[in-house]
Short mmCIF file of C-alpha atoms and ligand atoms in Angstrom, two decimals:
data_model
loop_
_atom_site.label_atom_id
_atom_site.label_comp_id
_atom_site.label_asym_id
_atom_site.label_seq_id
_atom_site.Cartn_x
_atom_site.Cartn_y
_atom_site.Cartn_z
CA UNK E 287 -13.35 -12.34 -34.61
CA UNK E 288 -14.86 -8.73 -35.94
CA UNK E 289 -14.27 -6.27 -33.44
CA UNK E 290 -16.93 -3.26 -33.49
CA UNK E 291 -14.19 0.01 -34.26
CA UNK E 292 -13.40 1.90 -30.74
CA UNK E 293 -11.88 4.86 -30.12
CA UNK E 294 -8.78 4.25 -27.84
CA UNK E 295 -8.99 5.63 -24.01
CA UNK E 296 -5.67 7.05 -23.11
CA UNK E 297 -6.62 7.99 -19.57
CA UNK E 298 -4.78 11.26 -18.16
CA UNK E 299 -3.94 12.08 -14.71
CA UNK E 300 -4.18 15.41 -12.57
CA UNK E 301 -3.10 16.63 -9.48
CA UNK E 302 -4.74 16.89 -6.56
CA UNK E 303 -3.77 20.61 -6.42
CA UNK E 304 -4.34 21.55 -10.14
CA UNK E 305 -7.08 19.63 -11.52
CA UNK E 306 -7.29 20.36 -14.82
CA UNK E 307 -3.97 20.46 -15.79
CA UNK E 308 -3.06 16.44 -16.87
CA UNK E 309 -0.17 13.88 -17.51
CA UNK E 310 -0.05 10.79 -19.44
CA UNK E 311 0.50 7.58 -17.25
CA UNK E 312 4.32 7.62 -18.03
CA UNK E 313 4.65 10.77 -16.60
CA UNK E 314 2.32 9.94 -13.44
CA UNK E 315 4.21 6.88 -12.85
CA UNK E 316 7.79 8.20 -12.93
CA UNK E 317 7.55 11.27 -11.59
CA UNK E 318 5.22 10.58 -8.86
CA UNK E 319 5.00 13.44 -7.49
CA UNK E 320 3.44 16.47 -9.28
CA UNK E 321 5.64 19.58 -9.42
CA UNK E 322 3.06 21.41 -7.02
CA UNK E 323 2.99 18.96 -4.12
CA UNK E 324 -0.27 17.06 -4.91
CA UNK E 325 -0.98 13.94 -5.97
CA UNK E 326 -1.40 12.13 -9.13
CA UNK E 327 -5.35 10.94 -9.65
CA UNK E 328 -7.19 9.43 -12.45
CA UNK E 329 -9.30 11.85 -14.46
CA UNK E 330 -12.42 9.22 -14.56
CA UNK E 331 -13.00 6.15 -12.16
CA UNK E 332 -15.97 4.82 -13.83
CA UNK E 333 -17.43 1.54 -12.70
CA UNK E 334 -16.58 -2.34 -14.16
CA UNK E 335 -19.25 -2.77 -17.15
CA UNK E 336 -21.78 -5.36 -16.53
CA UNK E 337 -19.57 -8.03 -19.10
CA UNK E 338 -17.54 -7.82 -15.84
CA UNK E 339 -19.95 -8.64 -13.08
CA UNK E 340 -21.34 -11.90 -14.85
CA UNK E 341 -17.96 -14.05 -13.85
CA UNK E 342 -16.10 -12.33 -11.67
CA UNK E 343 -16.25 -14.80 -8.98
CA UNK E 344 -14.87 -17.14 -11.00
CA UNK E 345 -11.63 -15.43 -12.80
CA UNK E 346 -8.48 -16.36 -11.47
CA UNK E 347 -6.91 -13.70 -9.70
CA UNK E 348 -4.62 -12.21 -12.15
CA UNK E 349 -6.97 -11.93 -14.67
CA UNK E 350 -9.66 -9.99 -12.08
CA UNK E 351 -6.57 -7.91 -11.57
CA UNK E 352 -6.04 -7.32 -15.05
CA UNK E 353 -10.13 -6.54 -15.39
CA UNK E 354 -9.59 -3.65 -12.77
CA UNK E 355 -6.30 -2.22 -13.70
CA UNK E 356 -7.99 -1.74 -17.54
CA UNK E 357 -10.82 0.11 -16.01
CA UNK E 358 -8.54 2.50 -14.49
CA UNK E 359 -6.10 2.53 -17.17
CA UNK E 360 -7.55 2.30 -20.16
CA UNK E 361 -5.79 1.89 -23.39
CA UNK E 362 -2.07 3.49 -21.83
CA UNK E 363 -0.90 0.18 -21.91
CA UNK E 364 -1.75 -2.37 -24.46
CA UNK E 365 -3.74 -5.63 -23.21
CA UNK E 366 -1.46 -8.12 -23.79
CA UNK E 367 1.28 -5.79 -21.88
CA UNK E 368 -1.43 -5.16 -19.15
CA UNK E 369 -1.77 -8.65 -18.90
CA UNK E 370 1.39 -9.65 -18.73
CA UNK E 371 2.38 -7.37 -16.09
CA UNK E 372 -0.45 -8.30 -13.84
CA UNK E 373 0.26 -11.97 -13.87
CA UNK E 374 3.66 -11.87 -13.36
CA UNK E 375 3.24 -9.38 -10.42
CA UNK E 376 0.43 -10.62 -8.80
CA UNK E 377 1.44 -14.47 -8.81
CA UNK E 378 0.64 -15.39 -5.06
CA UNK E 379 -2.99 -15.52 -3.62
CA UNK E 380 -4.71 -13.33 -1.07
CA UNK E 381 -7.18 -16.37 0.74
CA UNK E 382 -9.82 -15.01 3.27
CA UNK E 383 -10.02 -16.67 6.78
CA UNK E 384 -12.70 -16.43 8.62
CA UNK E 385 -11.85 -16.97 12.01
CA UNK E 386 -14.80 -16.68 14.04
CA UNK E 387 -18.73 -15.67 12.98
CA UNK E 388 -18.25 -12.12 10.93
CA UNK E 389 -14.44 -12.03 11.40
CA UNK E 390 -12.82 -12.55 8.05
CA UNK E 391 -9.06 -12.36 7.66
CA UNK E 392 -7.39 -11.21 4.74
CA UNK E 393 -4.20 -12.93 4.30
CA UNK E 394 -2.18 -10.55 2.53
CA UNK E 395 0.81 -11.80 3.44
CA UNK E 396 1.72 -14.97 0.52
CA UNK E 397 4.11 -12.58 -1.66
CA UNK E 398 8.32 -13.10 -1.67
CA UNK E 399 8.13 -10.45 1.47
CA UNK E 400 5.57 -11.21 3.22
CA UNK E 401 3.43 -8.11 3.03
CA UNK E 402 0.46 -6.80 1.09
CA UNK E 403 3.26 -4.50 -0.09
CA UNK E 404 4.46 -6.90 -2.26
CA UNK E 405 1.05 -6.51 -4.48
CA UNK E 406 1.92 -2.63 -5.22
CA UNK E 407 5.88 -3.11 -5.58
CA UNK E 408 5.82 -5.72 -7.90
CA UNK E 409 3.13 -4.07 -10.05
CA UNK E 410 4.58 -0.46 -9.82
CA UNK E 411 8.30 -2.35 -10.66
CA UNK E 412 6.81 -3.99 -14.04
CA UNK E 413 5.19 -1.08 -15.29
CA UNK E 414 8.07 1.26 -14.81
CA UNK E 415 9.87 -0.93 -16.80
CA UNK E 416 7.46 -1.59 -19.36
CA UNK E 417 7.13 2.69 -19.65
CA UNK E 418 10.94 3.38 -19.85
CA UNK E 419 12.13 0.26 -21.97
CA UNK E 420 13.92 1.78 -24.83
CA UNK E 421 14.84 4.64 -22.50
CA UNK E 422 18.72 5.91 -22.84
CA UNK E 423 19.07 6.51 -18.89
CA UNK E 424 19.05 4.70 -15.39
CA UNK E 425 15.82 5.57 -13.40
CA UNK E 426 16.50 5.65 -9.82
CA UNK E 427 14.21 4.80 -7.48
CA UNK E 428 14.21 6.82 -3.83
CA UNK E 429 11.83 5.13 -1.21
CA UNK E 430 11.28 6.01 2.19
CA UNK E 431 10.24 3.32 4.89
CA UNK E 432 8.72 2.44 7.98
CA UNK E 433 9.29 -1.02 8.15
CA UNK E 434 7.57 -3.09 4.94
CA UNK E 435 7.29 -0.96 1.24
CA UNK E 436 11.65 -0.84 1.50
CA UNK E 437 11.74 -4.83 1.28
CA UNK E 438 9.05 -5.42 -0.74
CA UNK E 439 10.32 -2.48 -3.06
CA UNK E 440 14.06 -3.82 -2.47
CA UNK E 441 12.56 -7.18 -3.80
CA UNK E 442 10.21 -6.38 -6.76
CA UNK E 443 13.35 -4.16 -8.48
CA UNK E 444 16.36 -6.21 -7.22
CA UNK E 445 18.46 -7.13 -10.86
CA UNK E 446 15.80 -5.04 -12.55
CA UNK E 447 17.86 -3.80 -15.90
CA UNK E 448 17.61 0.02 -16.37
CA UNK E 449 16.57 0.56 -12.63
CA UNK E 450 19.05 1.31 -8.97
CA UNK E 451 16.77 1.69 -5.75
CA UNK E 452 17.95 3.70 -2.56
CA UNK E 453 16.22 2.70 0.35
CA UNK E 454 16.17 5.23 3.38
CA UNK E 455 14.79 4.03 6.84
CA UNK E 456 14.37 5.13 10.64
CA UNK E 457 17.84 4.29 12.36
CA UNK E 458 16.10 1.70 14.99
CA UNK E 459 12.79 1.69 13.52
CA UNK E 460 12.26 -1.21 12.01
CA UNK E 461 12.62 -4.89 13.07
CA UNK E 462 15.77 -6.99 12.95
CA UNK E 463 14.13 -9.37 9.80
CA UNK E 464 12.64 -6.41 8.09
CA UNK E 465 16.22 -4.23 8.30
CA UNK E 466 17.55 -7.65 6.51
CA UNK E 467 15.39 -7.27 3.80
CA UNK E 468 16.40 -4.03 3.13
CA UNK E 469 19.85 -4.21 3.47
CA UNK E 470 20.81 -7.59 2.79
CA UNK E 471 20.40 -7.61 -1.62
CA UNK E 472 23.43 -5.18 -3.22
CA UNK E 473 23.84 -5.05 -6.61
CA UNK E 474 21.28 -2.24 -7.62
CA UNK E 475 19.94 -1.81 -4.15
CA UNK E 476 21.07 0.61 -1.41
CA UNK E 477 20.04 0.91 1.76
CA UNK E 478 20.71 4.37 3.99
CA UNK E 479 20.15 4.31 8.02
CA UNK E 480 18.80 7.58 8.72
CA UNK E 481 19.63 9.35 12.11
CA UNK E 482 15.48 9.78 12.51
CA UNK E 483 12.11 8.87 12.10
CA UNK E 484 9.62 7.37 9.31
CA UNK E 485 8.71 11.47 8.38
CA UNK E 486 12.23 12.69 8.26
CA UNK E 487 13.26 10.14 6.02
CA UNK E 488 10.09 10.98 3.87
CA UNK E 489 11.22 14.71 4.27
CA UNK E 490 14.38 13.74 2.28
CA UNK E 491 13.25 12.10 -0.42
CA UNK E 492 10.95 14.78 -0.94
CA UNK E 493 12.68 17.30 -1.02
CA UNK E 494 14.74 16.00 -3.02
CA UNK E 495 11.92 14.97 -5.64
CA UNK E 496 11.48 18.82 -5.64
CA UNK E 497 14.76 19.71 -6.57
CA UNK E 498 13.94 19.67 -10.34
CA UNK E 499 16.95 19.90 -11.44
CA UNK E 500 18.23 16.68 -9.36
CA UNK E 501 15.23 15.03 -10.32
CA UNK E 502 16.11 15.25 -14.24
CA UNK E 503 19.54 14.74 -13.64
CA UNK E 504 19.28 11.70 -12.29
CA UNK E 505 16.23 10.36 -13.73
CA UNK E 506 14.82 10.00 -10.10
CA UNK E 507 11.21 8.33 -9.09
CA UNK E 508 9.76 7.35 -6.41
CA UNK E 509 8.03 4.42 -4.96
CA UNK E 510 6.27 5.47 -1.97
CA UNK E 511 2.66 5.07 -1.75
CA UNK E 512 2.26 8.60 -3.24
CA UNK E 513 3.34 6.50 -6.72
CA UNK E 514 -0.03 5.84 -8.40
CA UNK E 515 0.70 2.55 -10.05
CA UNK E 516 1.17 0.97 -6.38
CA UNK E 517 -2.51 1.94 -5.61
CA UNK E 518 -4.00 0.17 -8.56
CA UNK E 519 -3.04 -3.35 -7.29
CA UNK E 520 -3.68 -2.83 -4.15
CA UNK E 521 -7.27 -2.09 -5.23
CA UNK E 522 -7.55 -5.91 -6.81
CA UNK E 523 -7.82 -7.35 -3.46
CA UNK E 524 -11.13 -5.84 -2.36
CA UNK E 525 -12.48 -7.56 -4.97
CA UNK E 526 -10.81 -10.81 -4.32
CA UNK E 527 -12.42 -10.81 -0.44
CA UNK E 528 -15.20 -9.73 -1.12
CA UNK E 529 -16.59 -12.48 -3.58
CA UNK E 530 -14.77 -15.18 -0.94
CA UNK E 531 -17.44 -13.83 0.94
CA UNK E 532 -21.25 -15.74 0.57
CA UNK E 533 -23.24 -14.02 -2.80
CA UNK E 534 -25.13 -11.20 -2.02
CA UNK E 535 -23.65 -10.34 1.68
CA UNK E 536 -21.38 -6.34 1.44
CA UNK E 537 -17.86 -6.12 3.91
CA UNK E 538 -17.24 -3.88 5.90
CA UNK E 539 -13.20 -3.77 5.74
CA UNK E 540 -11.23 -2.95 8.74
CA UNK E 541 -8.07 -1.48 7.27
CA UNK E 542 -4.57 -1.22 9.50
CA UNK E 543 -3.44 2.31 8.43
CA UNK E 544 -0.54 4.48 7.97
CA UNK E 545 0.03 6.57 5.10
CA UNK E 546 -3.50 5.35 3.54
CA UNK E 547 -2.72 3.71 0.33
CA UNK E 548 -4.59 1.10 1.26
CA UNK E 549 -7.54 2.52 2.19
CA UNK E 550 -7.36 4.64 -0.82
CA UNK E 551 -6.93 2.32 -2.99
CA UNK E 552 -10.08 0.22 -1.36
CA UNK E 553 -12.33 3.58 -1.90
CA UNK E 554 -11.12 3.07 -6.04
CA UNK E 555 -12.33 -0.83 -5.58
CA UNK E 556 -15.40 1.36 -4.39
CA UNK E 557 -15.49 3.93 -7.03
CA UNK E 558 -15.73 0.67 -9.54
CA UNK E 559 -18.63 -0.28 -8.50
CA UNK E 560 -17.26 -2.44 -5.49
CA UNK E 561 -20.36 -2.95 -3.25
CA UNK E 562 -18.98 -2.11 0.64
CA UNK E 563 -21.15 -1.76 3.45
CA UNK E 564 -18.44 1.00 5.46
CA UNK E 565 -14.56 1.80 5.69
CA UNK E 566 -12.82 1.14 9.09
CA UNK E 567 -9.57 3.15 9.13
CA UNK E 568 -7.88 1.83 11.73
CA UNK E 569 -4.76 2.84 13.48
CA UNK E 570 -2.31 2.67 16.41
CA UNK E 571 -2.07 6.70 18.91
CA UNK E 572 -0.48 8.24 15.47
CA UNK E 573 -4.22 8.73 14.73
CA UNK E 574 -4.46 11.73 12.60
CA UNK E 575 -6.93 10.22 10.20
CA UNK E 576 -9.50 9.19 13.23
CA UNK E 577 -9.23 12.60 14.51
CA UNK E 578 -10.09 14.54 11.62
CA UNK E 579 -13.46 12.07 10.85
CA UNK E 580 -14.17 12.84 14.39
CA UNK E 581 -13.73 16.47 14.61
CA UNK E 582 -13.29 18.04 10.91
CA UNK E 583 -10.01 19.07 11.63
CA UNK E 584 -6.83 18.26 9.67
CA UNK E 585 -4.00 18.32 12.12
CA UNK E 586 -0.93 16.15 11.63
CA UNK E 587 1.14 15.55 14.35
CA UNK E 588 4.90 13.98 14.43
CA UNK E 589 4.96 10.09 14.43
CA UNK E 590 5.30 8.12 17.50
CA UNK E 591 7.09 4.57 17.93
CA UNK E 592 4.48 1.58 18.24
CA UNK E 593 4.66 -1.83 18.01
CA UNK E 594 2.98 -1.60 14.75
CA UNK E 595 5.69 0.21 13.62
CA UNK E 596 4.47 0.24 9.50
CA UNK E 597 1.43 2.42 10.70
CA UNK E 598 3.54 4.99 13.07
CA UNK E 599 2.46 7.84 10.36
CA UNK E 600 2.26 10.94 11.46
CA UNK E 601 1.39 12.85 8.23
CA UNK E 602 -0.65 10.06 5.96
CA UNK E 603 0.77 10.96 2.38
CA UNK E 604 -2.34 9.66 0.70
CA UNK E 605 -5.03 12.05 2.58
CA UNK E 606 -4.75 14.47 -0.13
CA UNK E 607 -5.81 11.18 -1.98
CA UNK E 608 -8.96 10.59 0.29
CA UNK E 609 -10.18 14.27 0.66
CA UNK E 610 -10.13 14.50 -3.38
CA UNK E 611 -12.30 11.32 -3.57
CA UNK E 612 -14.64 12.72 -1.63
CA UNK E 613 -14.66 16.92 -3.30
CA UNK E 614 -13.07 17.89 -0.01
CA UNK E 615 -16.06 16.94 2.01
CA UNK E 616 -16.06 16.32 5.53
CA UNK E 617 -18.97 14.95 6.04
CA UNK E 618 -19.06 12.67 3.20
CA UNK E 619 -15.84 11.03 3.94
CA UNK E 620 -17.53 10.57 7.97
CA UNK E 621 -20.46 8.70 6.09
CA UNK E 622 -18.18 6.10 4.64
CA UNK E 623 -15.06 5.96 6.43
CA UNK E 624 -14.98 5.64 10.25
CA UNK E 625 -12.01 5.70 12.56
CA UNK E 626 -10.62 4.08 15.57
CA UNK E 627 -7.34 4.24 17.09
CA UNK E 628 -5.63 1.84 19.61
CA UNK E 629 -2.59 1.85 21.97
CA UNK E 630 0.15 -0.84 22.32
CA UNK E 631 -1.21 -2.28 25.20
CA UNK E 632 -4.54 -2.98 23.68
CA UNK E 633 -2.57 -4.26 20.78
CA UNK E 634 -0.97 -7.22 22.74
CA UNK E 635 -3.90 -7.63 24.47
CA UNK E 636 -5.53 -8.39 21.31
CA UNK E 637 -2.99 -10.52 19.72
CA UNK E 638 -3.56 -12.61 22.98
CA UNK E 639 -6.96 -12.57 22.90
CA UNK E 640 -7.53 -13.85 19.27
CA UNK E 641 -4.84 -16.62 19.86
CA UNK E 642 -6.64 -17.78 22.78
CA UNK E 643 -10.03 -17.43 21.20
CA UNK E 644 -9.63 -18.57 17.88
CA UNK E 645 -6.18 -20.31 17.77
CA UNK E 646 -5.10 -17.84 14.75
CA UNK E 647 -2.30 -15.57 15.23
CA UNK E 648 -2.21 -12.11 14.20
CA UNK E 649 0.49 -9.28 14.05
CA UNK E 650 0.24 -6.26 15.30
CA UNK E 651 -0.83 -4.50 12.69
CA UNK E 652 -3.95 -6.83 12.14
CA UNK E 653 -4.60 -6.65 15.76
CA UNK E 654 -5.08 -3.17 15.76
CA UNK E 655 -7.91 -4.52 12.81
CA UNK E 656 -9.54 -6.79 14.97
CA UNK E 657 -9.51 -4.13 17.81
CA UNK E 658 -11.59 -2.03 15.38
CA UNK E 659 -13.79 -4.54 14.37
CA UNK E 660 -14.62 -5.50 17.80
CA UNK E 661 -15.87 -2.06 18.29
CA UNK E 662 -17.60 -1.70 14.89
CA UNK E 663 -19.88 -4.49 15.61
CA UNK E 664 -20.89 -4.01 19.09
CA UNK E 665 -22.40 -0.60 17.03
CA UNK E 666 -23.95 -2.33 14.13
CA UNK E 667 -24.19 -6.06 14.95
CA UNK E 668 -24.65 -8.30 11.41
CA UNK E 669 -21.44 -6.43 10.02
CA UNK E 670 -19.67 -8.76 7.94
CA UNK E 671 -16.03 -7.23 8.64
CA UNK E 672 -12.93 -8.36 6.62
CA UNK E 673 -9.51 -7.17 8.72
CA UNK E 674 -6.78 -6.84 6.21
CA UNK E 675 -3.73 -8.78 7.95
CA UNK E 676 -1.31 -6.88 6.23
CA UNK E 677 2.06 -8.82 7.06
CA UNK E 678 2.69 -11.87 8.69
CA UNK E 679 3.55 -12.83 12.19
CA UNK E 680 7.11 -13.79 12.17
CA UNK E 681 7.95 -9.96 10.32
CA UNK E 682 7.09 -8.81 13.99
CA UNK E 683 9.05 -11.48 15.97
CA UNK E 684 10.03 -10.41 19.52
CA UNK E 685 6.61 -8.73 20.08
CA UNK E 686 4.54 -11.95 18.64
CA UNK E 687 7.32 -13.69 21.06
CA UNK E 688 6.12 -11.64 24.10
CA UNK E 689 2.77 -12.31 23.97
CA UNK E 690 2.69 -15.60 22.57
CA UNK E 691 5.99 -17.12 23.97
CA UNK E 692 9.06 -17.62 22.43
CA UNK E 693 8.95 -20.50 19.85
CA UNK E 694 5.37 -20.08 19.03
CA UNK E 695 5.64 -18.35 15.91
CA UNK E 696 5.71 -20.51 12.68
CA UNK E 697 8.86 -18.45 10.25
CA UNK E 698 8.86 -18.75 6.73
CA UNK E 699 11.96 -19.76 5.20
CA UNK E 700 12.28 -16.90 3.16
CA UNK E 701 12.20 -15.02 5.68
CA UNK E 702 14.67 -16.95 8.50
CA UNK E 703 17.19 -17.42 5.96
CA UNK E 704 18.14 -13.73 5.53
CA UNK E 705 19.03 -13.84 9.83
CA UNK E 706 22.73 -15.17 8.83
CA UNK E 707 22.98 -12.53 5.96
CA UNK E 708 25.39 -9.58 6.95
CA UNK E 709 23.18 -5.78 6.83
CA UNK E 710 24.97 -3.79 4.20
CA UNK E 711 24.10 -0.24 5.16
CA UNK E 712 25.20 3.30 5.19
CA UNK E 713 24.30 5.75 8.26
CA UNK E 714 23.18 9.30 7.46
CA UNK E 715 21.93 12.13 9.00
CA UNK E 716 18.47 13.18 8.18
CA UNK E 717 19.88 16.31 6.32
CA UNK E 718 18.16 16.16 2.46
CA UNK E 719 21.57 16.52 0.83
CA UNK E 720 23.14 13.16 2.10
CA UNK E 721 20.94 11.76 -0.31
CA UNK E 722 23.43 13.20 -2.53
CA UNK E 723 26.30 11.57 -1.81
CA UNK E 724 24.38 8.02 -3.56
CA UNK E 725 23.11 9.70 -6.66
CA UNK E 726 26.59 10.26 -8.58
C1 PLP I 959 2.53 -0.27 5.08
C2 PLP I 959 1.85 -1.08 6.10
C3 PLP I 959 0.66 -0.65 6.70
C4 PLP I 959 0.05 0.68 6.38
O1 PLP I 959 -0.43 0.76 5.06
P1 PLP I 959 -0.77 2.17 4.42
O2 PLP I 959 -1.16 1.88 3.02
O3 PLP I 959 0.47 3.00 4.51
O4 PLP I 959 -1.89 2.74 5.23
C5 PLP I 959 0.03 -1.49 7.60
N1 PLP I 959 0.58 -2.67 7.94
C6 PLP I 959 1.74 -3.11 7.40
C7 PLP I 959 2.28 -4.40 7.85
C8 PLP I 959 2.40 -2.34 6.45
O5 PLP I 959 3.53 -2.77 5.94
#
């Protein structure tokens, strides 16, 4: 077949606080964070050419993904590459439920952990070691957690060649089954118990990211959310729900939120020419994000313990993200995005209510979702909403067990089978330099 000639696209990525200064995608990816604190963007997010629109309804997923990931990407990596890595990260579905008229469930929950974050660790884990193959040293990977990104990280680099991960979360801050998946691999993988919260233990591995010296040393990266090639997967799924949905009718996606990658990377999906009828960003009291669309003002606030302990963000990492996708406009973000926020108590209540309703059962997390929803359509009636359930039940299992009685919720063998595993962990102090102690 003649190809017309082309002119390859090597896109280039700035930060959020310099603009016009750019970085290749190597560089965005394994550095992840810019050397002056802001966050690494896309030059151009141009919209899916029409060639795209005419069957993508039909294309499996992995090939939609690999569709979307181009658009963004360009030429940095060759097809065949791209294509490659998208299949084998993204080989699980993402089926939409609906579960009662205008209440569509997004299962995101069918990867080897059990959360969406499974989509953005698996990618982010085949493309860092598709950019440093050849490479004469070790990359180490520092991630901070609240509860899912360390096992689904954990999982998408364990026996990765060329790659260690250290894993720091909350002492007490994450459940039983998800502290197993984080502590329960070896071999390249080690977890730290940190003597605080979800933003200490984000504190730490950022400070030391800005320890440039460290950082070279040791060939460090990171794998938070901040990490750009996390976000592009997660924007594959947008698409995915919304062509479940009948021809012709826009979402309106209710998204469980902590540090905002997901919600980000929905507004890309967006920026590709994704028709969405409106944002939900919804959240437990650490509702930062709700209070700044409702007032204009930008005022983080230390993280408090919920029962939907992945969202108990104090300081979303990815706002930098949103207010750059929208030039730093307040009231352009307020037109798209909208924000609710939702205690514990309404949380069970909810998880209650939908299993009694509808027969379905929802974590927390996607009950704060369907919380949101509930409210968004009492305001605007024929919204089509699609909650993103972002982990599954059993990850949350003596809260689903309170509400729902013990015995009630269905476990996945992958996940029950790590209960007998012994936790291999060390306990730290939320001082920056114990990360030290695991880099030599
Ligand atoms: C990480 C996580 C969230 C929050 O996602 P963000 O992209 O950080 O907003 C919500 N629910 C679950 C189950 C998660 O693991």
């Amino acid at each position: 077949m003649s190809q017309p000639s082309q002119t390859h696209l090597i896109v280039k990525f700035y930060s959020t606080n310099s603009p016009d200064t750019f970085v290749d995608l190597k560089e965005a990816v394994i550095r992840s964070l810019p050397a002056d604190n802001g966050l690494y963007m896309p030059e151009s997010i141009e919209p899916l050419p029409e060639s795209f629109w005419e069957n993508w309804r039909e294309m499996p997923l992995a090939e939609l993904g690999f569709h979307v990931a181009k658009q963004i990407l360009g030429d940095s990596i060759p097809d065949s590459d791209l294509k490659e890595i998208v299949s084998e990260a993204i080989n699980f579905d993402a089926p939409l439920v609906t579960i009662a008229p205008q209440t569509h469930i997004l299962e995101l929950f069918h990867g080897p952990t059990l959360a969406f974050k499974d989509f953005g660790a698996r990618f982010m884990a085949r493309t860092m070691a598709y950019l440093t193959k050849g490479d004469d040293k070790d990359l180490t990977i520092l991630v901070a957690t609240s509860g899912d990104t360390g096992g689904a990280v954990a999982s998408a680099f364990h026996n990765v060649p060329g790659t260690r991960v250290i894993i720091l979360y909350p002492k007490g801050g994450v459940s039983a089954l998800q502290e197993k998946q984080l502590t329960t691999l070896g071999g390249n993988i080690t977890a730290l118990e940190v003597d605080g919260t979800f933003d200490d233990c984000q504190a730490m591995v950022k400070a030391t990211f800005l320890d440039r010296e460290l950082s070279l040393k040791y060939n460090l990266t990171s794998a938070n959310s901040i990490n750009i090639s996390r976000l592009i997967p997660q924007s594959f799924y947008y698409f995915h729900a919304a062509r479940q949905l009948p021809e012709g009718v826009l979402p309106t996606f209710v998204i469980p939120s902590g540090n905002f990658g997901n919600l980000t990377a929905g507004l890309l999906a967006e920026k590709l020419g994704l028709p969405v009828a409106h944002w939900i960003a919804a959240t437990n009291i650490n509702d930062t994000v709700p209070r700044y669309l409702a007032e204009g003002e930008y005022d983080p606030q230390p993280s408090h313990a919920t029962i939907s302990n992945a969202m108990d963000v104090g300081a979303p990492s990815n706002f930098a993200r949103m207010k750059n996708l929208f030039g730093d406009s307040w009231e352009a973000m307020r037109e798209s995005i909208s924000g609710l926020a939702f205690s514990d108590d309404e949380t069970r209540e909810a998880i209650r209510a939908v299993n009694e309703g509808t027969g379905y059962t929802i974590d927390p997390h996607g009950a704060v979702g369907i919380l949101a929803a509930e409210i968004w359509r009492q305001a605007v009636p024929d919204a089509e909403t699609i909650i993103l359930e972002t982990a599954h039940p059993s990850k949350f299992l003596p809260t689903m067990e309170e509400e729902l009685g013990a015995g009630n919720i269905e476990v996945p063998e992958r996940l029950a089978s790590l209960a007998d595993l012994p936790k291999e962990s060390h306990h730290v102090s939320k001082a920056p330099k114990e990360i030290l102690k695991f880099l030599g």
